[in-house]
């Protein structure tokens, strides 16, 4: 699939990236104004990874996500108003407003859920892959996680199980250079996190995570491998988060210059430039993608804001089964 | 080009207002999205404010030392960028909580009451809540509660037949047929700590935060127990006395989990982590960064951590996370040759420890008079959390730890 030369795909990729960006900007603004509950983690700057990766998936495929998961949800086709409602603690949210940013799951689109536990999605992805295999299906499971996850025990266990049982899982590491304030260079001895794949006897590649085409190509190959029954792969997509780790991050562990240099490699600007250069889309078509994203996000906020607030009165119905017969 | 508000951003889950520290841009300056435009302080930690938009700084409306509630404008930026939220938050919403924010047309005449975020006002305890918690204190299986609510049955009036006096579904349904006895829910108790008045907008100097905390502390029933600790045989391993005493104190707190706690307004909440805040005197005033589980590291490591933390506090390099989760605060005025003092509690912490000067003292010993290295410490306790004997036992344990390592 050529994201840059095919007009329809380019439009879709660009609109997805803008939607993620706009959604998170809106969320950032809502939090700044004191209108959002809980904390959240923004993936602004990393939009090319979920966008490129999910374009290699089709209906019936699964993903597992992370604490920084808005982009994964959107790229996998979640409804923006239900996401926004979840973040605004509304009854119409994906988890009826009870989970917030870090607990959005959407089984309808195969999104097995964001996860507040670093590497928490990795064993879940292995489990989903096992289910697919036992049922004799041809779906793929894509597991997103950060660079911090690769040093968790759960990550090792999940990847190893997927490897020894040839499960149809694609492990996508969003290496944004830091786990909270811990630089990836201080946390791992290997040069590329993809080198870890060797330990599990599976293929591993490192790609430019700010280029949706590169991400897509690597994921596409891995998905085909998975569907063919040849087992999992590890893809490391190198990218950068522009915003703090979460709220109340003073950026004491990195310099303004470093942040600025990555802002200059904005994946969206780069993609727009490439698409214009190839004359796939015109300036006004680019603007139309931007407007579509903005309008979709605004409509989501409007719908979500008008919905009833989640109520604490019957929280237990989400804990015990059989409450209402 | 339109003027769009730059609001006092909420930068932590608990922040409700911020104080402007310094502007890095002036009216007329070009701003890129993501540029640092000013710094604000919350809970004494300075945070950089990034511009969410590209444009030109048009007007500044908050000056250094101004206290501004979260969500209110501190400046306006003239920008061509979309205001994503423009006009969205003025309409009706579920509870009106999102019905704030500036309307985006840049009019300075916005009614401040209108843009007061709902989260900024403490939620009063309502009679409903307390009735619910009265129901909550009766043991019942969850579905029995649901049925009780549906059938309008007062749980307290139901005869339990389950194990340990737990009300079962059948108990509720059996009761439902009978007329309910006239039991009135207890009136809502007054909140234990009066809710602080909504913060007034205005200038607040550096003493204001300490004034708030210590005025709240003065409402707490607290007392201090003093003891001379003998340090002759204490292992020092080159560490400072503050580190030695903090190490022993943290060990003692772990041994008395009932005191490693905070008072939540109506009950004691024990903490899993031993969080010891350290009162540090800095050029910008008193600040108390927190050491987490200092007893779980060796003394030399703690000594290093402590120096590093104090260094960061003095350099203004603390993050909000550095100030979270303490059950106690240690203050040391020993280096000023103060013999002893009474440290006030920092709410909601259950204890505070004051350290006086460490030095040789002439004391009676078995065969006459001797010279011993000693330090007089004062342990302040929230009397709602513990009693005098609890404090005395904790200090005795500290002394034992210092003698035997
Ligand atoms: C098991 C576990 N350990 C620690 C944490 C606290 N924590 C939350 S996010 C995070 C950093 C994760 O870094 P990374 O995986 O690189 O993801 P990023 O935040 O960079 O997207 C940590 C340590 C957690 N949530 N779960
Ligand atoms: Mg990371």
XYZ file of C-alpha atoms and ligand atoms in Angstrom:
757
model
C 0.000 0.000 0.000
C 1.474 3.342 -0.991
C 0.433 5.941 1.515
C 2.079 8.794 -0.337
C 1.132 8.094 -3.947
C -2.373 6.722 -3.574
C -4.776 9.626 -3.108
C -7.374 7.736 -1.103
C -4.837 6.195 1.272
C -2.990 9.496 1.637
C -6.245 11.222 2.543
C -7.084 8.561 5.070
C -3.614 8.558 6.664
C -3.461 12.330 6.858
C -6.959 12.661 8.276
C -6.179 10.045 10.935
C -2.972 11.803 11.953
C -4.723 15.169 12.143
C -7.604 13.650 14.092
C -5.223 12.222 16.690
C -3.396 15.544 16.938
C -6.568 17.611 17.195
C -8.185 15.225 19.650
C -5.194 15.427 21.954
C -4.849 19.189 21.609
C -8.477 19.516 22.614
C -7.959 17.169 25.547
C -4.865 19.124 26.611
C -6.858 22.344 26.500
C -9.784 20.847 28.406
C -7.414 19.615 31.105
C -5.641 22.975 31.259
C -9.007 24.635 31.848
C -9.727 22.269 34.697
C -12.595 20.542 32.908
C -11.177 17.050 32.739
C -10.777 14.571 35.556
C -7.771 12.393 36.274
C -4.496 12.649 34.446
C -3.597 11.669 30.916
C -0.706 11.003 28.605
C -0.527 12.684 25.212
C 1.072 11.195 22.102
C 1.381 14.408 20.092
C 4.411 13.916 17.811
C 3.931 10.132 17.624
C 0.858 10.039 15.343
C 2.584 8.291 12.440
C 3.043 5.045 14.380
C -0.585 4.043 15.033
C -1.661 5.551 11.721
C 0.822 3.596 9.617
C 0.443 0.435 11.692
C -3.361 0.240 11.731
C -3.525 0.753 7.960
C -1.985 -2.711 7.726
C -4.850 -4.217 9.751
C -8.316 -5.232 8.649
C -11.625 -5.969 10.317
C -11.397 -8.725 12.888
C -7.803 -7.939 13.804
C -7.047 -6.950 17.396
C -4.892 -4.365 19.091
C -3.742 -3.850 22.654
C -2.845 -0.351 23.709
C -1.066 1.570 26.455
C -1.405 4.448 28.895
C -0.626 6.699 25.896
C -3.367 5.197 23.781
C -5.625 7.858 22.210
C -3.850 7.461 18.867
C -4.231 3.687 18.877
C -7.971 3.942 19.544
C -8.519 6.524 16.831
C -6.421 4.720 14.231
C -8.297 1.486 14.953
C -11.591 3.250 14.299
C -13.021 4.161 17.681
C -15.880 6.666 17.878
C -14.505 10.045 18.895
C -17.587 11.102 20.827
C -17.511 7.994 22.995
C -13.791 8.491 23.640
C -14.343 12.123 24.528
C -17.294 11.181 26.723
C -15.082 8.698 28.561
C -12.506 11.393 29.215
C -15.172 13.835 30.367
C -16.601 11.176 32.746
C -19.901 10.889 30.919
C -22.343 7.998 31.011
C -22.002 7.615 27.210
C -18.242 6.955 27.387
C -16.697 3.661 26.349
C -16.527 2.592 29.982
C -19.478 4.733 31.079
C -17.085 7.426 32.208
C -15.595 5.268 34.917
C -12.190 4.571 33.431
C -11.026 7.766 31.774
C -8.136 8.116 29.399
C -6.230 5.015 30.423
C -9.056 2.494 30.222
C -10.700 2.884 26.855
C -11.546 -0.437 25.281
C -13.717 -0.995 22.219
C -14.323 -4.637 21.527
C -16.415 -3.734 18.476
C -13.328 -2.502 16.637
C -11.049 -5.181 18.096
C -9.445 -2.767 20.546
C -8.768 -4.899 23.609
C -8.018 -1.861 25.659
C -5.653 0.770 26.876
C -3.667 -0.277 29.910
C -2.311 1.643 32.852
C 0.215 -1.097 33.533
C 3.403 -0.740 31.543
C 3.664 -3.860 29.293
C 0.233 -4.938 30.527
C -1.068 -5.320 26.971
C 1.701 -7.678 25.885
C 0.522 -10.885 27.606
C -3.046 -9.951 26.622
C -1.949 -9.791 22.983
C -0.282 -13.189 23.305
C -3.524 -14.527 24.772
C -5.598 -13.047 21.953
C -3.139 -14.553 19.473
C -3.537 -17.927 21.146
C -7.342 -17.622 20.860
C -7.071 -16.781 17.155
C -4.792 -19.744 16.599
C -6.938 -22.212 18.551
C -9.997 -21.122 16.607
C -8.151 -21.553 13.338
C -8.763 -17.925 12.330
C -6.506 -15.718 10.244
C -6.684 -12.538 12.309
C -3.608 -10.715 13.494
C -3.023 -9.112 16.888
C -1.004 -5.930 17.127
C 0.396 -4.924 20.495
C 1.555 -1.347 21.026
C 3.899 -0.568 23.930
C 6.623 1.925 24.833
C 10.373 1.617 25.174
C 9.876 1.346 28.925
C 7.884 -1.855 28.501
C 10.716 -3.944 27.060
C 12.372 -4.184 30.462
C 9.269 -5.545 32.178
C 8.979 -9.211 33.030
C 5.502 -9.374 31.524
C 6.928 -8.221 28.191
C 9.488 -11.015 28.132
C 6.896 -13.619 29.059
C 4.371 -12.431 26.491
C 6.855 -12.180 23.633
C 8.438 -15.506 24.490
C 5.103 -17.344 24.588
C 4.058 -15.804 21.285
C 7.397 -16.890 19.808
C 7.446 -20.494 21.001
C 3.827 -21.054 19.940
C 4.123 -19.119 16.655
C 1.218 -16.881 17.632
C -0.041 -14.282 15.110
C 1.140 -11.234 17.055
C 2.967 -8.110 15.904
C 4.808 -6.323 18.702
C 5.155 -2.608 17.973
C 7.482 -0.674 20.267
C 6.897 3.063 20.216
C 10.384 4.141 21.199
C 9.883 7.779 22.130
C 13.294 7.902 23.826
C 12.061 8.050 27.411
C 10.125 6.031 29.948
C 8.901 8.914 32.095
C 12.247 10.660 32.735
C 14.449 7.618 32.070
C 16.375 7.873 28.832
C 16.244 4.693 26.768
C 20.040 4.821 26.469
C 20.340 4.518 30.212
C 17.730 1.780 30.461
C 19.007 -0.671 27.836
C 22.446 -1.807 26.775
C 21.489 -2.728 23.192
C 21.773 -0.105 20.452
C 18.348 -0.844 18.998
C 15.496 -2.247 21.011
C 14.627 -4.352 17.962
C 17.830 -6.309 18.714
C 15.906 -7.862 21.573
C 14.011 -9.944 18.986
C 17.075 -12.153 18.561
C 16.636 -13.412 22.106
C 13.248 -14.841 21.177
C 14.201 -16.141 17.738
C 11.855 -13.762 15.914
C 12.502 -11.017 13.319
C 13.133 -7.513 14.622
C 13.413 -4.249 12.693
C 13.880 -0.608 13.589
C 11.997 1.970 11.517
C 11.509 5.724 11.412
C 8.438 6.140 13.585
C 7.749 9.592 12.186
C 7.181 8.157 8.704
C 3.809 6.399 8.410
C 4.935 4.660 5.208
C 7.961 3.038 6.867
C 5.870 1.977 9.854
C 3.181 0.619 7.583
C 5.565 -1.396 5.423
C 7.225 -3.063 8.380
C 3.917 -3.835 10.096
C 2.365 -5.062 6.854
C 5.146 -7.581 6.352
C 4.884 -8.733 9.959
C 1.089 -9.057 9.718
C 1.392 -11.210 6.609
C 3.908 -13.389 8.410
C 1.564 -13.695 11.366
C -1.461 -14.576 9.236
C 0.574 -17.220 7.438
C 1.223 -18.946 10.766
C 4.901 -18.006 10.895
C 4.741 -16.365 14.288
C 5.383 -12.956 15.802
C 7.717 -10.075 14.918
C 9.071 -7.090 16.776
C 9.034 -3.627 15.220
C 10.689 -0.676 16.876
C 9.346 2.664 15.644
C 11.580 5.529 16.741
C 9.610 8.668 17.492
C 9.263 11.385 20.134
C 6.626 12.802 22.418
C 6.464 16.563 22.357
C 4.499 16.999 25.548
C 5.471 15.998 29.065
C 5.143 12.389 30.189
C 1.849 13.259 31.852
C 0.603 16.347 33.541
C 3.059 18.023 35.932
C 6.190 17.202 33.936
C 8.872 19.862 34.256
C 11.020 18.387 31.455
C 14.019 18.349 33.791
C 15.467 15.326 31.999
C 15.632 16.762 28.486
C 16.495 20.051 26.865
C 14.312 22.556 25.055
C 16.680 22.206 22.079
C 16.034 18.476 21.913
C 12.269 18.988 22.002
C 12.506 21.693 19.326
C 14.640 19.517 17.055
C 11.993 16.792 17.142
C 9.199 19.285 16.591
C 10.966 20.156 13.377
C 10.545 16.543 12.309
C 6.785 16.742 12.755
C 5.415 13.557 11.162
C 2.352 15.390 9.868
C 4.275 18.214 8.202
C 6.674 15.689 6.700
C 3.843 13.624 5.293
C 2.039 16.663 3.882
C 5.239 17.799 2.185
C 5.784 14.354 0.668
C 2.206 14.125 -0.563
C 2.371 17.605 -2.142
C 5.717 16.830 -3.698
C 4.293 13.704 -5.333
C 1.281 15.756 -6.422
C -0.988 13.152 -4.881
C -3.099 15.787 -3.147
C -3.445 19.524 -3.689
C -3.095 22.220 -1.034
C -6.841 22.486 -0.791
C -7.223 18.741 -0.396
C -4.723 18.862 2.471
C -6.754 21.645 4.031
C -9.864 19.522 3.652
C -8.220 16.718 5.686
C -7.338 19.200 8.414
C -10.836 20.631 8.460
C -12.428 17.195 8.534
C -10.316 16.282 11.566
C -11.106 19.533 13.349
C -14.818 19.228 12.654
C -14.911 15.614 13.822
C -13.177 16.494 17.082
C -15.426 19.490 17.675
C -18.532 17.414 17.006
C -17.250 14.810 19.471
C -16.765 17.427 22.182
C -20.216 18.853 21.545
C -21.914 15.465 21.725
C -19.929 14.287 24.723
C -20.408 17.502 26.660
C -24.170 17.315 26.286
C -24.338 13.743 27.598
C -25.309 12.976 31.204
C -22.526 12.731 33.770
C -21.461 9.310 34.960
C -23.001 8.599 38.321
C -21.341 6.979 41.298
C -24.645 5.527 42.494
C -24.364 2.154 40.904
C -20.660 1.662 40.333
C -20.953 -1.869 41.677
C -22.869 -3.014 38.610
C -19.523 -2.910 36.826
C -17.958 -5.097 39.512
C -20.481 -7.851 40.226
C -22.433 -9.809 37.667
C -26.121 -10.540 37.984
C -27.007 -7.258 39.637
C -30.084 -6.875 37.456
C -32.074 -9.911 36.350
C -6.504 37.086 13.261
C -8.428 36.789 16.530
C -7.459 37.093 20.146
C -7.594 33.773 21.927
C -7.171 33.304 25.666
C -4.140 31.658 27.207
C -5.507 30.251 30.449
C -3.890 29.428 33.773
C -3.304 25.775 32.988
C -4.075 22.957 35.321
C -0.742 21.186 35.690
C -1.458 18.512 38.214
C -4.523 16.605 39.235
C -4.971 18.662 42.382
C -4.018 22.147 41.168
C -6.820 24.678 41.557
C -4.978 27.949 41.199
C -1.539 29.130 40.215
C 0.624 32.151 40.908
C 2.281 33.892 38.009
C 6.047 33.969 38.452
C 7.572 35.547 35.368
C 6.772 36.275 31.736
C 9.293 35.122 29.134
C 7.476 36.897 26.288
C 6.233 40.451 25.997
C 3.258 41.867 24.147
C 4.082 41.985 20.459
C 6.396 38.953 20.569
C 5.910 36.227 17.984
C 5.108 32.884 19.595
C 5.336 29.399 18.149
C 3.124 26.640 19.395
C 4.997 24.911 22.212
C 7.098 27.941 23.151
C 7.475 28.643 26.848
C 5.667 31.924 27.447
C 5.732 32.193 31.212
C 6.239 30.335 34.454
C 3.654 29.799 37.119
C 3.993 28.273 40.511
C 1.722 25.797 42.176
C 2.443 24.357 45.606
C 5.782 26.185 45.356
C 6.908 24.331 42.260
C 7.572 26.518 39.258
C 6.184 25.119 36.008
C 6.715 26.356 32.463
C 3.612 27.265 30.494
C 3.756 26.377 26.806
C 1.665 28.226 24.283
C -0.901 25.955 22.677
C -1.031 28.234 19.605
C 1.178 30.079 17.178
C 0.612 33.824 16.934
C 1.514 37.099 18.583
C 1.256 37.812 22.295
C -1.417 40.503 22.297
C -2.132 41.306 25.925
C -0.967 40.136 29.312
C -3.668 40.155 31.977
C -1.929 38.477 34.929
C 1.172 40.013 36.489
C 3.831 38.292 38.590
C 2.465 37.302 42.025
C -1.119 37.364 40.762
C -3.037 34.292 41.839
C -5.283 33.033 39.075
C -7.760 30.159 39.261
C -7.204 27.328 36.814
C -8.944 27.994 33.512
C -8.962 31.784 33.702
C -7.078 33.873 31.142
C -3.577 35.063 31.948
C -2.973 36.536 28.487
C -4.445 36.752 25.010
C -2.732 35.589 21.859
C -3.631 36.973 18.442
C -3.657 33.941 16.215
C -5.011 32.532 12.984
C -5.069 29.062 14.514
C -8.380 27.385 15.154
C -9.610 27.542 18.686
C -10.738 23.943 18.926
C -13.045 24.630 21.839
C -14.461 27.891 20.466
C -18.127 28.163 21.393
C -18.388 24.524 22.432
C -18.493 24.880 26.160
C -21.130 27.562 26.496
C -24.067 25.294 25.781
C -25.855 23.097 28.288
C -23.976 20.116 29.607
C -24.755 17.205 31.887
C -24.076 19.070 35.094
C -22.871 22.355 33.766
C -19.357 21.455 34.845
C -17.954 22.085 31.420
C -19.922 25.252 30.953
C -16.958 27.455 31.604
C -13.883 28.583 29.817
C -13.625 31.771 27.938
C -15.777 32.195 24.948
C -12.785 32.759 22.741
C -13.764 36.141 21.374
C -11.191 37.634 23.672
C -13.617 39.885 25.472
C -12.066 40.813 28.765
C -15.489 41.451 30.247
C -16.175 37.786 30.848
C -17.952 37.278 34.108
C -15.294 35.649 36.294
C -17.956 33.759 38.205
C -19.066 32.215 34.939
C -15.622 30.969 34.093
C -14.944 29.567 37.549
C -14.370 25.889 36.914
C -16.634 23.684 38.944
C -13.652 21.662 40.088
C -12.254 24.675 41.877
C -14.861 24.669 44.617
C -14.676 21.968 47.253
C -17.723 19.731 47.174
C -19.743 20.166 50.331
C -20.814 17.027 52.125
C -24.476 16.595 51.291
C -27.066 14.931 53.463
C -27.471 12.362 50.723
C -23.862 11.309 50.861
C -23.995 10.725 54.561
C -27.216 8.766 54.317
C -25.537 6.627 51.690
C -22.554 6.008 53.895
C -24.855 5.133 56.774
C -26.285 2.458 54.494
C -22.728 1.554 53.599
C -21.723 0.757 57.161
C -24.236 -2.124 57.335
C -22.841 -5.441 56.062
C -24.827 -6.580 53.045
C -24.098 -8.354 49.768
C -24.024 -5.908 46.860
C -27.193 -7.146 45.197
C -29.035 -6.870 48.516
C -28.095 -3.194 48.524
C -29.407 -2.800 45.009
C -32.675 -4.521 45.951
C -32.966 -2.432 49.104
C -32.638 0.730 47.053
C -35.166 -0.520 44.503
C -37.690 -1.563 47.133
C -37.145 1.442 49.365
C -36.008 -0.701 52.299
C -33.763 0.774 54.989
C -30.886 -1.698 55.270
C -30.378 -0.890 58.947
C -33.826 -2.250 59.713
C -33.261 -5.607 57.997
C -32.596 -8.723 60.082
C -29.470 -10.359 58.611
C -29.305 -14.135 58.156
C -25.976 -14.325 56.317
C -22.563 -15.206 57.796
C -21.081 -12.580 60.147
C -24.399 -10.775 60.223
C -24.427 -10.016 56.521
C -27.743 -9.082 54.945
C -28.705 -11.311 52.018
C -31.021 -10.633 49.115
C -33.785 -12.771 50.657
C -33.602 -10.778 53.897
C -34.286 -7.569 52.010
C -37.077 -9.059 49.937
C -38.658 -10.614 53.026
C -38.652 -7.243 54.744
C -40.066 -5.467 51.702
C -43.583 -6.793 52.264
C -43.713 -5.359 55.799
C -44.276 -1.723 56.703
C -40.985 0.075 57.201
C -40.376 1.222 60.765
C -40.000 4.959 61.108
C -36.237 5.318 61.220
C -34.951 8.675 60.128
C -31.535 8.846 58.572
C -29.128 10.531 60.943
C -28.581 14.189 60.187
C -25.442 14.887 58.216
C -22.518 15.455 60.550
C -20.669 18.702 60.096
C -17.412 18.190 58.215
C -14.571 17.696 60.689
C -12.431 20.336 59.057
C -14.214 23.447 57.858
C -14.047 23.679 54.085
C -11.626 26.403 53.073
C -13.260 29.442 51.543
C -13.002 29.723 47.770
C -9.656 31.270 46.922
C -9.943 34.956 46.305
C -8.185 36.324 43.301
C -5.438 38.726 44.104
C -1.801 39.002 44.966
C -0.399 36.413 47.284
C 3.119 36.681 48.480
C 5.430 33.775 49.255
C 4.146 33.483 52.855
C 0.577 32.819 51.767
C 0.913 29.079 51.253
C 2.650 28.572 54.603
C 0.028 30.803 56.201
C -2.765 28.609 54.791
C -1.131 25.364 55.864
C -0.176 26.482 59.339
C -3.525 28.119 60.017
C -5.121 24.803 59.098
C -2.587 23.078 61.369
C -3.603 25.303 64.262
C -7.069 23.711 64.098
C -5.590 20.249 64.733
C -5.486 18.847 68.286
C -1.761 18.167 68.453
C 0.894 17.727 71.110
C 4.635 17.119 71.223
C 6.664 14.595 73.198
C 10.349 15.363 73.751
C 13.215 12.987 74.374
C 16.988 13.164 74.567
C 18.416 10.591 72.205
C 21.797 9.167 73.064
C 23.947 8.981 69.936
C 27.234 7.679 71.380
C 26.910 4.284 69.782
C 24.973 5.301 66.664
C 26.480 4.052 63.426
C 27.188 7.051 61.234
C 29.150 5.673 58.280
C 30.094 9.225 57.346
C 26.496 10.338 56.988
C 25.055 13.601 58.297
C 23.150 13.539 61.584
C 19.987 14.451 59.676
C 20.414 11.306 57.596
C 21.173 9.162 60.650
C 18.124 10.385 62.552
C 15.832 10.295 59.498
C 16.913 6.719 58.833
C 16.101 5.653 62.379
C 12.843 7.620 62.388
C 11.693 5.981 59.139
C 12.516 2.541 60.559
C 10.495 3.368 63.653
C 7.546 4.594 61.566
C 7.552 1.310 59.665
C 7.449 -0.493 63.011
C 4.438 1.644 64.068
C 2.262 1.619 60.956
C -0.575 3.259 62.881
C 1.491 6.451 62.990
C 2.663 6.266 59.377
C -0.625 7.791 58.385
C -2.635 10.818 57.381
C -5.922 12.133 58.764
C -8.443 12.203 55.930
C -11.051 14.415 57.557
C -12.970 11.652 59.250
C -10.604 8.755 59.644
C -7.003 7.600 59.808
C -5.546 6.416 56.541
C -2.396 4.328 56.852
C 0.166 4.692 54.078
C 2.036 1.797 52.478
C 5.027 3.955 51.751
C 6.988 5.612 54.537
C 7.060 9.138 53.132
C 9.256 11.525 55.100
C 9.182 15.168 54.040
C 12.271 17.168 54.802
C 11.841 20.836 55.672
C 14.421 22.694 53.573
C 15.243 26.349 54.032
C 15.662 27.816 50.538
C 16.146 31.325 49.167
C 12.469 31.217 48.179
C 11.279 30.052 51.562
C 10.493 26.768 53.239
C 9.830 23.751 51.041
C 9.461 20.099 52.034
C 10.391 17.503 49.389
C 9.619 13.898 50.229
C 11.919 10.898 50.690
C 10.089 7.666 49.916
C 10.915 4.628 52.060
C 14.225 6.070 53.314
C 14.527 3.099 55.688
C 14.785 0.664 52.783
C 18.132 2.008 51.586
C 21.442 1.908 53.402
C 22.542 4.913 55.399
C 25.228 6.033 52.903
C 22.674 5.837 50.075
C 20.136 7.812 52.088
C 22.802 10.387 52.874
C 23.429 10.827 49.150
C 19.718 10.972 48.308
C 19.165 13.508 51.015
C 21.937 15.795 49.790
C 20.676 15.490 46.252
C 17.112 16.332 47.285
C 18.176 19.310 49.367
C 20.342 20.497 46.451
C 17.443 20.298 44.038
C 15.171 22.072 46.503
C 17.632 24.958 46.852
C 18.086 25.161 43.045
C 14.331 25.237 42.430
C 14.534 21.937 40.557
C 11.809 20.033 42.362
C 8.847 18.555 40.509
C 5.361 18.247 41.946
C 5.940 14.524 42.397
C 8.727 15.376 44.857
C 6.180 16.891 47.215
C 3.670 14.077 47.368
C 2.855 11.315 49.787
C 4.397 12.246 53.149
C 3.036 11.102 56.502
C 5.517 13.250 58.401
C 7.957 16.152 58.155
C 11.419 16.308 59.690
C 12.843 19.746 60.568
C 16.350 20.327 61.814
C 17.425 23.558 63.453
C 20.388 21.900 65.146
C 22.933 23.569 62.928
C 21.768 26.882 64.440
C 22.465 25.520 67.922
C 18.761 25.420 68.710
C 18.315 22.915 71.528
C 14.724 21.964 70.907
C 11.571 23.279 69.309
C 7.993 22.379 68.699
C 7.252 21.570 65.049
C 3.657 22.038 63.913
C 1.986 19.329 61.856
C 1.567 19.824 58.126
C -1.974 18.632 57.444
C -2.925 15.899 56.694
C 0.294 14.324 58.032
C -0.029 12.513 61.364
C 3.375 13.402 62.779
C 6.271 15.856 62.636
C 9.760 15.456 64.062
C 11.974 18.310 65.212
C 15.721 17.808 65.621
C 17.772 19.985 67.953
C 21.537 20.404 68.064
C 23.692 17.276 68.356
C 26.543 17.707 70.784
C 28.308 16.607 73.933
C 26.286 16.926 77.096
C 27.150 16.336 80.686
C 24.822 13.683 82.000
C 24.539 11.514 85.071
C 25.904 8.030 84.397
C 26.145 4.921 86.539
C 29.304 5.878 88.423
C 28.915 9.636 88.536
C 28.952 12.157 85.733
C 29.808 11.538 82.090
C 29.828 13.247 78.724
C 27.555 11.863 76.039
C 26.681 12.863 72.477
C 22.986 13.642 72.509
C 20.193 15.241 70.562
C 16.845 16.453 71.817
C 14.050 15.592 69.450
C 10.364 16.453 69.574
C 7.727 14.234 68.051
C 4.468 16.053 67.339
C 1.369 13.900 66.931
C -2.129 14.472 65.684
C -4.098 13.380 68.748
C -6.882 12.063 66.513
C -4.357 9.566 65.125
C -2.364 8.627 68.215
C -1.875 9.184 71.920
C 1.054 10.255 74.041
C 2.167 6.712 74.765
C 2.231 5.949 71.028
C 4.654 8.812 70.494
C 6.745 7.762 73.483
C 6.965 4.190 72.188
C 8.044 5.378 68.766
C 10.829 7.510 70.284
C 11.934 4.588 72.456
C 12.204 2.448 69.342
C 14.226 5.166 67.644
C 16.634 5.167 70.573
C 16.967 1.370 70.403
C 17.649 1.480 66.695
C 20.299 4.144 67.194
C 21.989 2.095 69.880
C 21.970 -1.230 68.158
C 21.982 -0.203 64.504
C 4.268 -1.994 35.771
C 4.322 -0.512 35.866
N 5.425 0.093 36.347
C 5.498 1.438 36.426
C 4.443 2.213 36.013
C 4.526 3.720 36.093
N 4.671 4.246 34.713
C 3.622 4.722 34.020
S 4.058 5.181 32.453
C 5.674 4.775 32.728
C 6.691 4.977 31.674
C 6.461 4.108 30.530
O 7.401 4.401 29.535
P 7.256 3.846 28.084
O 6.896 2.415 28.129
O 8.483 4.227 27.354
O 5.981 4.607 27.495
P 5.820 6.176 27.206
O 5.259 6.762 28.463
O 7.140 6.722 26.855
O 4.843 6.247 26.082
C 5.849 4.273 34.006
C 7.136 3.825 34.551
C 3.299 1.551 35.527
N 2.229 2.243 35.103
N 3.261 0.216 35.432
Mg 8.813 5.820 26.116
